[in-house]
Every structure is written in structure tokens, then in C-alpha cells.
CSV table of C-alpha atoms in Angstrom, one decimal:
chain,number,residue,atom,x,y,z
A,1043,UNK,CA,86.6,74.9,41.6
A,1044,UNK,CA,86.7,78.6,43.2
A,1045,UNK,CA,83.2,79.2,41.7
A,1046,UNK,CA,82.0,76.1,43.5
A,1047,UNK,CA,84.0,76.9,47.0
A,1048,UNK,CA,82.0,80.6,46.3
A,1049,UNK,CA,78.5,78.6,46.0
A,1050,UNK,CA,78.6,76.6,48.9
A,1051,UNK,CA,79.9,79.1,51.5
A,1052,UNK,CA,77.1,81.5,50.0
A,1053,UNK,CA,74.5,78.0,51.2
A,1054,UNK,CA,76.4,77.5,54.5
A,1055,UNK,CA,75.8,81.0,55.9
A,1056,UNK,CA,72.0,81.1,54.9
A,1057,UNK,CA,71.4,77.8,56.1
A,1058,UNK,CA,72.7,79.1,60.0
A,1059,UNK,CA,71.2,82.2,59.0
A,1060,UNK,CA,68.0,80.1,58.9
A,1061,UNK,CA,67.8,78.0,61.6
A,1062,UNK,CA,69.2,81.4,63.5
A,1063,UNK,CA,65.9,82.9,62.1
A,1064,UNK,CA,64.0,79.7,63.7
A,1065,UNK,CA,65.6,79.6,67.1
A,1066,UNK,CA,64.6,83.2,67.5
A,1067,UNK,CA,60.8,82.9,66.2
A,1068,UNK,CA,60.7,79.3,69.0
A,1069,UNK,CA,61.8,81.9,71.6
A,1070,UNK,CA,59.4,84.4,70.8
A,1071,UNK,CA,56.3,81.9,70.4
A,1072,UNK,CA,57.3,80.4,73.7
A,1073,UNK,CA,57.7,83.8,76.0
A,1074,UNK,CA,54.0,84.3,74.6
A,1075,UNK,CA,52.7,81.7,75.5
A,1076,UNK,CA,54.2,81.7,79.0
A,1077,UNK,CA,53.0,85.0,79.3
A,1078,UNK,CA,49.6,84.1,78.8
A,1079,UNK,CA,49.0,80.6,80.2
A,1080,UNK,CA,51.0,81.2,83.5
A,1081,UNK,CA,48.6,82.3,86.8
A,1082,UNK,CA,48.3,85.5,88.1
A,1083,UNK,CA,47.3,86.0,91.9
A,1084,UNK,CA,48.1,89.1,92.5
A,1085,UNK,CA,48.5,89.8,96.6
A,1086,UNK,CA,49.0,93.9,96.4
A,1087,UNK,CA,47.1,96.5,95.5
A,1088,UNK,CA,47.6,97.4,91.6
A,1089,UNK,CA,49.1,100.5,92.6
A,1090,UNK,CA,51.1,101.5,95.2
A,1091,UNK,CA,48.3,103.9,97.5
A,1092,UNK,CA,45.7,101.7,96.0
A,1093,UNK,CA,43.2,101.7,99.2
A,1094,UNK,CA,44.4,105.2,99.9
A,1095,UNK,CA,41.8,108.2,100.0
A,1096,UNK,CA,42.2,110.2,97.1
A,1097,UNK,CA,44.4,113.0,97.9
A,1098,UNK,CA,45.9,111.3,101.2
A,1099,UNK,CA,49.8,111.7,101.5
A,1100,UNK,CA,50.9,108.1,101.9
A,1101,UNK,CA,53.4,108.4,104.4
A,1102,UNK,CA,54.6,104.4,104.6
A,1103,UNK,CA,53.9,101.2,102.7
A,1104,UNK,CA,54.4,97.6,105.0
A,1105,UNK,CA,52.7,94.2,105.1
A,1106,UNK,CA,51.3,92.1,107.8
A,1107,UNK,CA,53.7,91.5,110.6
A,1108,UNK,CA,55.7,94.5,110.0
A,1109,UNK,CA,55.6,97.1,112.2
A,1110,UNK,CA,54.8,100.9,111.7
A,1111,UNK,CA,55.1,104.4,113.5
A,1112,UNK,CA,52.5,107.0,113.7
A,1113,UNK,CA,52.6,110.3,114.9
A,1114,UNK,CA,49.2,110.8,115.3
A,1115,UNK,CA,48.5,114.7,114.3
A,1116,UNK,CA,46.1,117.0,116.2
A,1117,UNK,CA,45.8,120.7,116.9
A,1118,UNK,CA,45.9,120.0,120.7
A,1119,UNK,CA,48.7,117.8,121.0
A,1120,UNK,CA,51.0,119.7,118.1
A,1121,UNK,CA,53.4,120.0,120.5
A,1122,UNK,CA,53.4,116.5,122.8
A,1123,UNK,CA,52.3,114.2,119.4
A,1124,UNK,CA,51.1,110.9,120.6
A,1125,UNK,CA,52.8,107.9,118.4
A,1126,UNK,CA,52.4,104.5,118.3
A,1127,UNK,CA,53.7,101.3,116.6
A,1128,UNK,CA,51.5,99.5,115.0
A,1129,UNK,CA,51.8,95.7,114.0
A,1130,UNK,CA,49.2,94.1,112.2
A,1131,UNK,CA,48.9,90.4,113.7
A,1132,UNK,CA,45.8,88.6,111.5
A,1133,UNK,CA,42.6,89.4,109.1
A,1134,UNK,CA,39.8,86.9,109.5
A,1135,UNK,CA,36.6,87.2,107.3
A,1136,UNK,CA,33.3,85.1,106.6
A,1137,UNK,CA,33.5,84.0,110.2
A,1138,UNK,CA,31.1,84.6,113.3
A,1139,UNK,CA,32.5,87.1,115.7
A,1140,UNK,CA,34.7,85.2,118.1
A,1141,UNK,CA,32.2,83.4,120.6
A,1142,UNK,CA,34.3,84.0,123.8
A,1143,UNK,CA,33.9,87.6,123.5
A,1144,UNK,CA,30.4,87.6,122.9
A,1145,UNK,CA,29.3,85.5,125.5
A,1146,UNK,CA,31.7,88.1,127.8
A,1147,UNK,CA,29.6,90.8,126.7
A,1148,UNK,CA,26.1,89.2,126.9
A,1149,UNK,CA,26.9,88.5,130.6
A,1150,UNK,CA,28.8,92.3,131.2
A,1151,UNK,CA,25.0,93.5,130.4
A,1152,UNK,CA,23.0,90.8,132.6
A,1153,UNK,CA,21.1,89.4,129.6
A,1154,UNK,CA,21.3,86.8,126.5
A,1155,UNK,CA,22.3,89.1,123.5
A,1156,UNK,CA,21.1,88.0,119.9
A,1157,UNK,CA,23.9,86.3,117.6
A,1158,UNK,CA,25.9,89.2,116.1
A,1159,UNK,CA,24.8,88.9,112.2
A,1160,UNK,CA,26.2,90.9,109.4
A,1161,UNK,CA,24.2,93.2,107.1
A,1162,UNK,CA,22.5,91.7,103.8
A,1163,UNK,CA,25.1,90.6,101.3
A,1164,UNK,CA,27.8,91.1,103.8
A,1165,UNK,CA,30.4,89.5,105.9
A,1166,UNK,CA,32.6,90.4,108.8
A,1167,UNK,CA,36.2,90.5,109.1
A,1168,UNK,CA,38.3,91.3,112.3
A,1169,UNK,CA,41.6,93.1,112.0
A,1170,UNK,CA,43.7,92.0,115.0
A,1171,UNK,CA,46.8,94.3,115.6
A,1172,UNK,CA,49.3,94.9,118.2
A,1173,UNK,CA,49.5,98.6,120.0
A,1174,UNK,CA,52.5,99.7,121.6
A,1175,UNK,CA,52.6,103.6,123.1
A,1176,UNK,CA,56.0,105.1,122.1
A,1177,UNK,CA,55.1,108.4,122.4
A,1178,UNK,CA,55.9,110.0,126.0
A,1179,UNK,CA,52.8,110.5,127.9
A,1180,UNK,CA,49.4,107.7,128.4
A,1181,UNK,CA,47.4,108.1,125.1
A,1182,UNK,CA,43.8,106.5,123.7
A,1183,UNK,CA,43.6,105.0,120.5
A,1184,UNK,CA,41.1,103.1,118.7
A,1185,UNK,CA,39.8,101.7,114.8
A,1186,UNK,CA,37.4,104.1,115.1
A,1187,UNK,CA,37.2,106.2,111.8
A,1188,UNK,CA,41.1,106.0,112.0
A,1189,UNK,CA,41.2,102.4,110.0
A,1190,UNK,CA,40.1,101.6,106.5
A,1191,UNK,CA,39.7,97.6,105.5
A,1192,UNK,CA,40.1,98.1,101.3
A,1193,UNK,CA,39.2,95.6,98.7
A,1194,UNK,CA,40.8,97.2,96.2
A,1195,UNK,CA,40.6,101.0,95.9
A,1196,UNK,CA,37.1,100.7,97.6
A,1197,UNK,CA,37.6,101.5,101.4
A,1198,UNK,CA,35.3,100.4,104.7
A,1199,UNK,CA,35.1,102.0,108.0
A,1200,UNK,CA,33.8,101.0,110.8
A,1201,UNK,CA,29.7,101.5,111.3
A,1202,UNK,CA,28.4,102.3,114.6
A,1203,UNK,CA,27.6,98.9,115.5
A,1204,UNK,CA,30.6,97.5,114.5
A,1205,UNK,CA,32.3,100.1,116.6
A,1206,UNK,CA,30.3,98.7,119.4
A,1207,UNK,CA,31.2,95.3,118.4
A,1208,UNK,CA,34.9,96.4,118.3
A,1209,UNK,CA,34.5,97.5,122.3
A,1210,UNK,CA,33.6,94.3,122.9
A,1211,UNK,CA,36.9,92.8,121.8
A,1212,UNK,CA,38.6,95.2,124.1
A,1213,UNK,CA,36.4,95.2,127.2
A,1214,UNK,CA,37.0,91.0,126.8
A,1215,UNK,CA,40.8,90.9,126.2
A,1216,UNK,CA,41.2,94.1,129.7
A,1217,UNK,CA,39.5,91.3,131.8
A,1218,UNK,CA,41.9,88.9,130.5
A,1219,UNK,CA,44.7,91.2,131.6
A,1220,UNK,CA,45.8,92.5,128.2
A,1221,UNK,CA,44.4,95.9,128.3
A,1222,UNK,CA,44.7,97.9,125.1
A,1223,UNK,CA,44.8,101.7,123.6
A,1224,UNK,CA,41.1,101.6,123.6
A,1225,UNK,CA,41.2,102.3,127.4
A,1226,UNK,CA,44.5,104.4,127.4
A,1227,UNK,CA,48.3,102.6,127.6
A,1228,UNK,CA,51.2,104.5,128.9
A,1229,UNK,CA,54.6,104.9,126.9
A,1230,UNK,CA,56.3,101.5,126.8
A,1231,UNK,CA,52.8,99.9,127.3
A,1232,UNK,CA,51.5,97.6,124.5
A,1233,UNK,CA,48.4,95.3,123.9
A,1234,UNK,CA,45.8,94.4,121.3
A,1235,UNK,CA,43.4,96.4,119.1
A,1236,UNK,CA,40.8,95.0,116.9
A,1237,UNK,CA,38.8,96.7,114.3
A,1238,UNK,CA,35.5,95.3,113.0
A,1239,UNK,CA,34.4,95.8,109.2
A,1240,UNK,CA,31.6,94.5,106.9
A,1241,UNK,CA,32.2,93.8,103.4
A,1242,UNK,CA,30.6,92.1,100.7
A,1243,UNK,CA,30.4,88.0,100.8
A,1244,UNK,CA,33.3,86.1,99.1
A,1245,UNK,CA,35.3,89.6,98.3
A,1246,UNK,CA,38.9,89.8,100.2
A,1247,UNK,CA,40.8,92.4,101.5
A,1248,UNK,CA,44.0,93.5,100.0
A,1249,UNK,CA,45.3,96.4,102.0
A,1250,UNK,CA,44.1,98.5,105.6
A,1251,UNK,CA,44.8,102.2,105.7
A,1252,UNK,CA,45.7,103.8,109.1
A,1253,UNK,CA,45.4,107.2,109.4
A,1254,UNK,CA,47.9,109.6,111.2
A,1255,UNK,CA,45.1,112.1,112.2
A,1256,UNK,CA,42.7,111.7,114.7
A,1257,UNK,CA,40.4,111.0,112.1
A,1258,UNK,CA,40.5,109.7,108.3
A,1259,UNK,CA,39.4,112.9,107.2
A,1260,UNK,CA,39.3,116.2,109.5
A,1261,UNK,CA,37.9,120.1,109.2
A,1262,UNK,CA,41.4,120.1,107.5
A,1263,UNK,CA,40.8,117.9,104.7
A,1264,UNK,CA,42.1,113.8,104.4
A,1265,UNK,CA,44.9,113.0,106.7
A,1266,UNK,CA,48.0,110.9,105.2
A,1267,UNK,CA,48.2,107.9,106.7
A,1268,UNK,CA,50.2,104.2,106.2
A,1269,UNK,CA,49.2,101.3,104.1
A,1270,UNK,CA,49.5,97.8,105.4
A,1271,UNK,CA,49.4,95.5,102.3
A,1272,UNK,CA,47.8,92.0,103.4
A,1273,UNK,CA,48.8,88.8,102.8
């Protein structure tokens, strides 16, 4: 009788060892399978100063809709910095420029302008952000080789046409009464900005880069500068 009590508890406690052993391996199989089958979409940069230029000091990280300070750094202003806060309101690509402005600057020059077209392969995309002058004295401020639009960790600055395209925006938006830092705003002043870019068709931004120097990258070497992961 005590060898046959002996026998069974020795069957009980490998049987729950076994199902133990099967509850673990159903776990395992199914966390792997989650793993693999559930979609990724990622909506930030794979690292964190992805769209950064290699070597920048990455001073800030925010997303679209949250705000940002910049002391902008210069030799001539070391000591009366200009700084601004910077909100960045909407990224539109694979659209025409916006109609209204271009008519505005076909009749500023007197004369029918051709349809603004992107280059070969390319698309346009308008950053539209919101400038407000917290420094203490009336300061200019543009996109201008001071904004990057990344895909990635590859980075695009404005070309001299889309510059000119980016005037456009602001010389439309001052006759509307919402002057920007393009044409100089004094502290406690705010209005828009908008930077134009070109990247290649059916690619998508996933960060900008702004710059706390005067320029991306000075006689001093790359400026550090604020990441603003989009949307």
C-alpha cells in the first residue's frame, strides 16, 4: 500500500510538471508570433539625433505642436543673443504650392509667372511654423540654411529657388496683416514662417532640424541645433 501511495505521487508531480512544461512552451510560441506578425509604423527617427548633422550637439528633442527656444548664436550678438520660440504648426508634401500665394506673387511682379514645378523625381513640402521674438530687441529670422526637412538621417535644405519660393509665403501672409521674422518682429511679436523643401516622390519626412546658429554649419564648424520629430 505505501509503495503504491510512493508511485502515484511520483505520476502526479510529473504530470503538472508536464503540462507546466506545455503552458510555458504555448507562451513562448505565442510572444513569437506576436512579435513577428504585429505592424510596425514607426513615426520617429530610429535614433534619437537621427536627422541631426553628424557632429551637431542636439540641444532639444520635441514634436509637432510643441514649442521650442533658441538662442540663436553669433559672434556679433554674443552679448544681446536673439531667441525665439518656435512651434511647428503643419508639414504638407506632394501638393502644388498654395495657389493664393502664387497668384499674390505673379501680380507683385506685374506679369503671369509659370506654375511653380518641382525638380525631376521630386516633390515639395511646406513646413508651416509659428515665430514668436522672445529675445529683447527686433530680430530677422528665416528657413534659410537654418532648417533641415530629414527623411531619415538624409537631410534637405532649402535651394535658391525654393528660398525664393519661401519669400513668397511671407511677402503673401505681411499683406494679409501677419507679418513674420522674415521681415523682422519685435520682442513679444509673433507670426508665421514657412520653409520650402524638395524631396524625392512618395518618401515622407520624419523629423526637421533647426539650427541655433545663424547658419547650419558656420567658419566654426556644425551648430547644435533642436529636433522636431513629425507626426
Amino acid at each position: 500500500m505505501d509503495k503504491r501511495l510512493k508511485v502515484s505521487s511520483r505520476t502526479v508531480a510529473a504530470a503538472v510538471m508536464l503540462v507546466l512544461m506545455a503552458a510555458c512552451s504555448d507562451n513562448s510560441d505565442q510572444a513569437s508570433v506576436n512579435g513577428t506578425t504585429v505592424p510596425s509604423t514607426p513615426t520617429a527617427p530610429s535614433t534619437p539625433t537621427e536627422g541631426a548633422p553628424p557632429g551637431a550637439e542636439v540641444l532639444g528633442t520635441v514634436r509637432t505642436d510643441e514649442p521650442l527656444t533658441v538662442t540663436v548664436l553669433a559672434r556679433d550678438t554674443a552679448n544681446d543673443p536673439e531667441r525665439w520660440q518656435f512651434t511647428v504648426r503643419s508639414m504638407t508634401c506632394g501638393k502644388p504650392l498654395d495657389s493664393a500665394v502664387m497668384a499674390y506673387a505673379a501680380e507683385s511682379v506685374g506679369s503671369p509667372t509659370p506654375t511653380p514645378t518641382p525638380e525631376a523625381g521630386k516633390q515639395f513640402c511646406v513646413v508651416a511654423m509659428d515665430a514668436l521674438n522672445v529675445g529683447k530687441s527686433e530680430a530677422v529670422w528665416n528657413a534659410d540654411n537654418t532648417v533641415s526637412l530629414n527623411v531619415g538621417d538624409t537631410r534637405y535644405t532649402q535651394s535658391q529657388q525654393d528660398s525664393a519660393y519661401a519669400s513668397d509665403y511671407a511677402q503673401y501672409f505681411s499683406s494679409k496683416g501677419q507679418s513674420g521674422p522674415t521681415f523682422g518682429l519685435n520682442p513679444g511679436s509673433r507670426g508665421p514662417v514657412h520653409g520650402v523643401f524638395q524631396i524625392p516622390t512618395g518618401q515622407q519626412p520624419t523629423s526637421i532640424w533647426i539650427t541655433s546658429g545663424t547658419a547650419i554649419t558656420t567658419i566654426d564648424g556644425v551648430q547644435p541645433g533642436y529636433l522636431v520629430l513629425l507626426k
